[in-house]
Amino acid sequence: MTTDEPSPPGTEPLPPAVREIAEGYAFTGPALDLGAVVLDGTAHRGAQVRVPLAVLNRHGLVAGATGTGKTKTLQLIAEQLSAQGVPVFLADVKGDVSGISVPGVPSERTAARAAEVGQDWSARGCPTEFYTLGGLGTGIPIRATVTSFGPLLLAKVLDLNETQEASLGLVFHYADRNGLELYDLKDLTAVITFLTSPEGKEELKGIGGVSAATAGVILRSLTMLENEGAGAFFGEPEFDSAELLRTAPDGRGLVSVLELPAVQDRPRLFSTFLMWLLADLYQELPEVGDLDRPKLVFFFDEAHLLFKGASKAFLEAITQTVRLIRSKGVGIFFVTQTPKDVPADVLGQLGNRVQHALRAFTPDDAKALKATVSTFPRSSYDLTEVLTSLGTGEAVVTVLSEQGAPTPVAATRLRAPRSLMGPVEPAALAAAVDGSALAARYRDAIDRESAYEKLAARAARPEPAPVPTAAPEPAPGGGQARGPDGARAGKDDAGVLGMLMNNPTLKSFARSAGSQLGREISRSLFGTSRRRR
């Protein structure tokens, strides 16, 4: 809203400081409405805080202490994106986001908030698809093959160190090159076990080896993962990430909700699976540059779990994915407690910020607060005071303008979501899943022939009997010996052949050629495999 426009009916003229902030959010193109500017505890409904639809592929951060309203902010943004025809992906860690699928319930509290911020509130749900990891919980199962998941992401799940991660990469390399499909965990276990056998060690001589100690660590980690029930996440049919890009028949964007309550005690696993989805989207989507609206907005909840304890290679891959995926029309919003949970190289790429209240009860809290304030543009607010005094459903906001410049910092009282602020009934959730067109495609797991069966068949084959060879006949007069066919069996021939086979250049060429001819799979940033459609 510009300064020469009249204030909405029932609003007072804006104070100069509020008017200046409002001018920074007066966009001409389509935008999402977040709420009204707050100054000295008063919400000014004539000063609306908005975020342009076109800049949502520049990524964002939603942060704040537990209980400050981050989930409701995700819901508010997601339902407006859906209304604008943009598909959304949400991870529901606590099980309270499923309500986005049904209309909200009018209440005095909702009516009061709508009046404060100038919102014309009406109840409305969004077209929604519910998923679960591997079918644990209520939803369409999302599975990934071990091959597709790749060594880097799997090493993160298994909590391997860099040496063990490198050895796991060698195992994947061998399997790729030799046509051993790694569909589930038993396939990977079979390949590792084979490569530590005498026969397997011989085959790895040219490219390195896997020590028995390292193999033991990896196998124990795989066993623990399987015992935790995570084996269900790996297998077929593998989920096609293009399902997340769909729209409803009425043109609204489909909201994909990944239900995670059944696995919320395994945060490293589900956070890494979310990264796999992003990596798969990155591989499959074409370059589109900057669009008038994103093709998908992906909300990455509990983001600090992704970065905690990550290897250097993993962090580099995340940074590069975030940097490059925006040109494919995908926006990512990381959701966490403080900006310091996100590495600086990633944080620097998040152009849109919604910061809920922070607490400063301990010295560490105070340090985090100071670091958070330093990441915002200069402002007339005393952000140290504002960030510790925000109420539930309030946040400090700065986004990118349509020209790509940061908007003024705005303390904001946020709008109320139109959908249900809470979980749907279990029966309604189950009915939605049963009625999905995707149920027949993904519900039942399949187990095709893969590395486990191939190596088992190889081990069951009897060893071929050695073929006897005749000794060379001594040459008359003590000359050079000849073989049974009369051919000369001299040292010269063996010497030339040996020289050729031991030539490092030829050996390197042979390995390279074998790798290229035998490779079935090409891998991207995270070592995830490219899908062949």
XYZ file of C-alpha atoms in Angstrom, residues 123-501:
379
model
C -12.724 -21.017 6.641
C -11.177 -23.024 3.805
C -9.128 -26.203 3.499
C -6.558 -27.133 0.848
C -6.304 -30.078 -1.555
C -3.922 -32.374 0.318
C -2.012 -35.618 -0.172
C -0.656 -37.430 2.888
C 2.569 -39.446 2.859
C 4.617 -41.476 5.321
C 8.166 -42.814 5.216
C 8.028 -46.457 4.187
C 4.403 -46.785 5.212
C 5.053 -46.285 8.946
C 1.968 -44.342 9.947
C -1.048 -43.247 7.929
C -0.196 -42.074 4.421
C 1.058 -43.069 0.995
C 4.466 -44.775 1.518
C 7.527 -42.894 0.309
C 10.353 -45.319 -0.427
C 13.761 -44.882 -2.003
C 16.054 -47.564 -3.323
C 19.461 -47.710 -1.649
C 21.069 -47.076 -5.050
C 19.006 -43.933 -5.563
C 19.606 -42.721 -2.012
C 23.352 -42.821 -2.579
C 26.382 -43.152 -0.297
C 26.610 -39.583 0.986
C 23.073 -39.413 2.342
C 23.228 -42.959 3.677
C 26.495 -42.209 5.479
C 24.669 -39.322 7.200
C 21.868 -41.654 8.317
C 24.367 -44.245 9.577
C 26.459 -41.593 11.374
C 29.662 -42.707 9.634
C 32.933 -40.802 9.795
C 34.648 -39.575 6.633
C 36.822 -42.693 6.233
C 33.805 -44.968 6.559
C 31.852 -42.687 4.206
C 34.595 -43.061 1.575
C 34.516 -46.850 1.925
C 30.738 -46.844 1.526
C 31.189 -44.796 -1.649
C 33.549 -47.486 -2.962
C 30.901 -50.138 -2.308
C 28.337 -48.140 -4.320
C 30.895 -47.631 -7.097
C 31.514 -51.373 -7.322
C 27.792 -52.182 -7.329
C 27.071 -49.563 -10.011
C 29.862 -50.851 -12.236
C 28.923 -54.513 -11.909
C 25.176 -54.278 -12.376
C 24.359 -55.165 -8.749
C 21.127 -53.347 -7.988
C 20.944 -52.001 -4.430
C 17.203 -51.815 -3.883
C 17.017 -52.479 -0.137
C 19.295 -52.874 2.872
C 19.817 -56.613 2.409
C 21.277 -55.881 -1.037
C 23.817 -53.475 0.426
C 24.660 -55.899 3.240
C 25.237 -58.678 0.690
C 27.616 -56.550 -1.400
C 29.647 -55.399 1.617
C 29.908 -58.982 2.864
C 31.053 -60.167 -0.578
C 33.677 -57.427 -0.899
C 35.310 -58.500 2.357
C 35.529 -62.117 1.184
C 38.726 -63.389 -0.535
C 37.000 -63.288 -3.936
C 35.666 -59.774 -3.381
C 39.004 -58.433 -2.141
C 40.597 -59.691 -5.348
C 38.051 -57.800 -7.464
C 38.645 -54.559 -5.563
C 42.417 -54.622 -5.918
C 42.419 -52.246 -8.874
C 40.386 -49.483 -7.191
C 41.151 -49.882 -3.509
C 39.673 -52.007 -0.781
C 37.319 -52.076 2.185
C 38.970 -53.047 5.450
C 37.309 -55.664 7.629
C 37.084 -53.176 10.513
C 35.344 -50.505 8.408
C 33.022 -53.083 6.855
C 32.157 -54.283 10.348
C 31.197 -50.773 11.479
C 29.002 -50.238 8.420
C 27.323 -53.640 8.759
C 26.596 -53.065 12.454
C 25.106 -49.655 11.633
C 22.926 -51.228 8.942
C 21.739 -53.879 11.385
C 20.809 -51.213 13.932
C 18.978 -49.245 11.257
C 17.026 -52.340 10.237
C 16.194 -53.172 13.866
C 14.739 -49.674 14.268
C 12.289 -50.454 11.473
C 14.005 -48.247 8.904
C 14.319 -51.122 6.464
C 10.791 -50.269 5.329
C 12.022 -46.932 3.954
C 14.339 -48.565 1.433
C 12.918 -50.538 -1.464
C 10.452 -50.410 -4.301
C 8.268 -48.993 -5.705
C 10.434 -45.914 -5.424
C 8.637 -42.606 -4.988
C 8.663 -40.272 -7.974
C 9.297 -36.745 -6.670
C 7.314 -35.340 -9.617
C 4.185 -36.305 -7.633
C 4.916 -33.249 -5.458
C 4.439 -30.868 -8.410
C 0.771 -31.571 -9.042
C -2.192 -29.215 -8.909
C -5.828 -29.978 -8.099
C -8.528 -29.974 -10.834
C -9.608 -26.482 -9.695
C -6.082 -25.128 -10.291
C -4.998 -24.907 -6.657
C -1.600 -26.257 -5.747
C -1.568 -29.642 -4.043
C -0.243 -29.599 -0.473
C 1.859 -32.707 0.183
C 2.101 -33.462 3.901
C 4.696 -35.975 5.065
C 3.362 -37.442 8.321
C 6.317 -38.128 10.634
C 4.925 -38.788 14.151
C 5.762 -42.506 13.826
C 9.451 -41.707 13.211
C 9.908 -38.473 15.152
C 12.351 -40.276 17.465
C 14.657 -40.828 14.447
C 15.258 -37.234 13.328
C 18.525 -37.941 11.511
C 16.698 -40.414 9.292
C 13.726 -38.261 8.313
C 15.779 -35.093 7.846
C 18.106 -36.947 5.470
C 15.136 -38.396 3.586
C 13.875 -34.843 3.052
C 17.268 -33.994 1.574
C 16.946 -36.993 -0.761
C 13.633 -35.627 -2.023
C 15.275 -32.264 -2.726
C 18.250 -33.894 -4.447
C 15.896 -35.961 -6.599
C 13.938 -32.847 -7.590
C 17.189 -31.075 -8.415
C 18.213 -33.882 -10.757
C 14.895 -34.269 -12.522
C 13.663 -30.698 -13.030
C 14.754 -28.596 -16.022
C 16.324 -25.150 -15.714
C 13.643 -22.445 -15.850
C 15.311 -19.346 -14.362
C 13.175 -16.837 -12.456
C 9.435 -17.394 -12.860
C 6.480 -15.241 -11.819
C 5.750 -17.936 -9.234
C 7.656 -21.015 -8.037
C 6.906 -24.545 -9.242
C 7.132 -25.865 -5.663
C 7.850 -24.507 -2.185
C 9.482 -27.020 0.141
C 9.332 -26.499 3.924
C 12.230 -28.236 5.668
C 11.188 -28.596 9.324
C 13.640 -29.341 12.164
C 16.417 -28.159 9.843
C 19.071 -28.128 12.581
C 18.970 -31.944 12.595
C 20.135 -31.997 8.999
C 23.263 -29.950 9.671
C 24.232 -31.344 13.066
C 27.337 -33.529 12.790
C 27.326 -33.397 8.995
C 30.535 -34.117 7.080
C 32.223 -31.432 5.017
C 31.179 -33.153 1.783
C 27.557 -33.321 2.954
C 27.462 -29.622 3.894
C 29.017 -28.659 0.570
C 26.376 -30.679 -1.260
C 23.555 -29.014 0.697
C 24.977 -25.560 -0.009
C 25.273 -26.250 -3.711
C 21.778 -27.750 -3.928
C 20.229 -24.699 -2.226
C 22.200 -22.369 -4.496
C 21.263 -24.134 -7.735
C 17.744 -25.456 -7.206
C 16.176 -21.989 -7.304
C 16.889 -21.824 -11.042
C 14.646 -24.885 -11.350
C 11.727 -23.031 -9.783
C 11.905 -24.576 -6.301
C 11.889 -22.489 -3.122
C 13.116 -23.919 0.185
C 12.137 -22.639 3.622
C 14.232 -23.970 6.489
C 12.384 -24.135 9.795
C 14.401 -24.188 13.009
C 14.842 -22.429 16.357
C 17.635 -19.915 15.661
C 19.481 -18.787 12.528
C 22.735 -20.105 14.015
C 21.390 -23.636 13.443
C 21.946 -23.063 9.713
C 25.499 -22.895 8.273
C 26.537 -19.417 7.159
C 26.934 -20.450 3.498
C 23.315 -21.657 3.462
C 21.932 -18.821 5.612
C 23.377 -16.277 3.193
C 21.127 -17.663 0.442
C 17.855 -17.333 2.390
C 16.317 -14.069 1.211
C 13.018 -14.205 3.135
C 12.985 -14.216 6.943
C 10.198 -14.754 9.480
C 11.709 -14.686 12.971
C 9.438 -15.551 15.885
C 10.286 -14.840 19.511
C 13.562 -15.944 21.056
C 14.268 -16.562 24.722
C 17.306 -15.267 26.605
C 17.286 -17.284 29.798
C 20.919 -18.472 29.647
C 24.261 -17.061 28.427
C 24.002 -19.289 25.361
C 20.509 -17.922 24.675
C 21.843 -14.368 24.935
C 24.643 -15.175 22.514
C 22.158 -16.693 20.043
C 19.933 -13.611 20.356
C 22.833 -11.279 19.627
C 23.845 -13.374 16.602
C 20.247 -13.337 15.295
C 19.965 -9.545 15.581
C 23.200 -9.147 13.610
C 21.713 -11.022 10.630
C 18.915 -8.463 10.059
C 19.183 -5.234 8.040
C 19.443 -1.983 9.993
C 16.158 -1.036 11.586
C 14.451 1.594 13.728
C 13.403 -1.225 16.060
C 15.439 -2.279 19.055
C 15.489 -5.866 17.825
C 17.067 -7.238 20.988
C 14.036 -6.046 22.923
C 11.463 -6.825 20.217
C 12.606 -10.410 19.651
C 12.277 -11.258 23.326
C 8.871 -9.618 23.741
C 6.994 -10.910 20.678
C 3.753 -12.734 21.475
C 2.585 -16.021 19.976
C 1.660 -15.442 16.365
C 3.956 -12.421 16.021
C 7.279 -12.264 14.189
C 9.944 -9.951 12.830
C 9.845 -10.063 9.034
C 12.083 -8.994 6.178
C 11.736 -10.343 2.635
C 13.059 -9.573 -0.813
C 11.217 -6.982 -2.848
C 10.236 -7.532 -6.468
C 13.549 -5.896 -7.398
C 15.485 -8.284 -5.147
C 16.343 -5.747 -2.398
C 15.612 -6.446 1.300
C 12.430 -4.852 2.616
C 12.375 -2.827 5.858
C 12.355 -4.909 9.021
C 8.752 -5.171 10.242
C 7.483 -6.440 13.575
C 4.333 -8.212 12.400
C 1.145 -9.574 13.918
C 0.431 -12.530 11.666
C -2.859 -13.481 10.082
C -4.796 -16.554 11.182
C -4.754 -19.624 8.910
C -8.070 -20.386 7.224
C -7.675 -24.135 7.620
C -7.993 -26.160 10.819
C -5.243 -25.293 13.304
C -4.703 -28.812 14.605
C -4.809 -32.450 13.466
C -7.736 -34.014 11.643
C -9.461 -37.029 13.124
C -7.602 -40.329 12.467
C -10.617 -41.739 10.598
C -10.706 -38.731 8.265
C -6.953 -39.023 7.643
C -7.259 -42.744 6.839
C -10.183 -42.072 4.492
C -8.183 -39.425 2.620
C -5.294 -41.852 2.143
C -7.543 -44.720 1.038
C -9.209 -42.443 -1.504
C -5.935 -41.289 -3.051
C -5.170 -42.177 -6.656
C -1.587 -42.913 -5.561
C -2.536 -45.698 -3.138
C -2.551 -48.436 -5.780
C 0.799 -47.292 -7.162
C 2.835 -47.044 -3.972
C 1.103 -48.884 -1.124
C 2.436 -52.435 -1.631
C 6.198 -53.081 -1.511
C 7.788 -55.238 -4.214
C 11.024 -57.240 -4.105
C 12.654 -57.788 -7.500
C 15.845 -59.698 -8.207
C 18.777 -57.554 -7.155
C 22.265 -57.754 -5.626
C 21.222 -60.099 -2.794
C 19.779 -62.723 -5.146
C 22.555 -62.367 -7.718
C 25.343 -62.815 -5.176
C 23.502 -65.727 -3.534
C 23.203 -67.444 -6.916
C 26.867 -66.781 -7.614
C 27.885 -68.338 -4.289
C 25.700 -71.398 -4.960
C 27.365 -72.209 -8.292
C 29.930 -75.030 -8.022
C 33.542 -74.134 -8.645
C 34.609 -75.233 -12.177
C 37.102 -78.099 -12.200
C 40.615 -77.059 -13.261
C 41.455 -77.921 -16.881
C 44.697 -80.001 -17.102
C 47.324 -78.594 -19.415
C 50.119 -80.550 -21.058
C 53.682 -79.678 -20.177
C 55.753 -78.080 -22.915
C 57.809 -80.524 -24.975
C 61.533 -80.097 -24.691
C 63.000 -78.882 -27.950
C 65.523 -81.109 -29.746
C 69.104 -80.225 -29.003
C 68.139 -78.221 -25.924
C 66.332 -75.508 -27.951
C 63.407 -73.437 -26.743
C 60.416 -75.418 -25.476
C 57.223 -75.641 -27.537
C 53.661 -76.139 -26.392
C 51.300 -78.945 -27.427
C 50.340 -77.040 -30.572
C 53.966 -76.536 -31.532
C 53.870 -72.806 -30.760
C 56.954 -71.259 -29.221
C 56.471 -70.721 -25.467
C 59.330 -68.381 -24.930
C 60.025 -65.751 -22.305
C 59.926 -63.023 -24.922
C 56.168 -63.378 -25.477
C 55.414 -63.542 -21.768
C 57.696 -60.617 -21.175
C 55.969 -58.389 -23.750
C 52.517 -59.362 -22.461
C 53.597 -58.725 -18.882
C 55.022 -55.343 -19.775
C 51.751 -54.368 -21.431
C 49.576 -55.589 -18.557
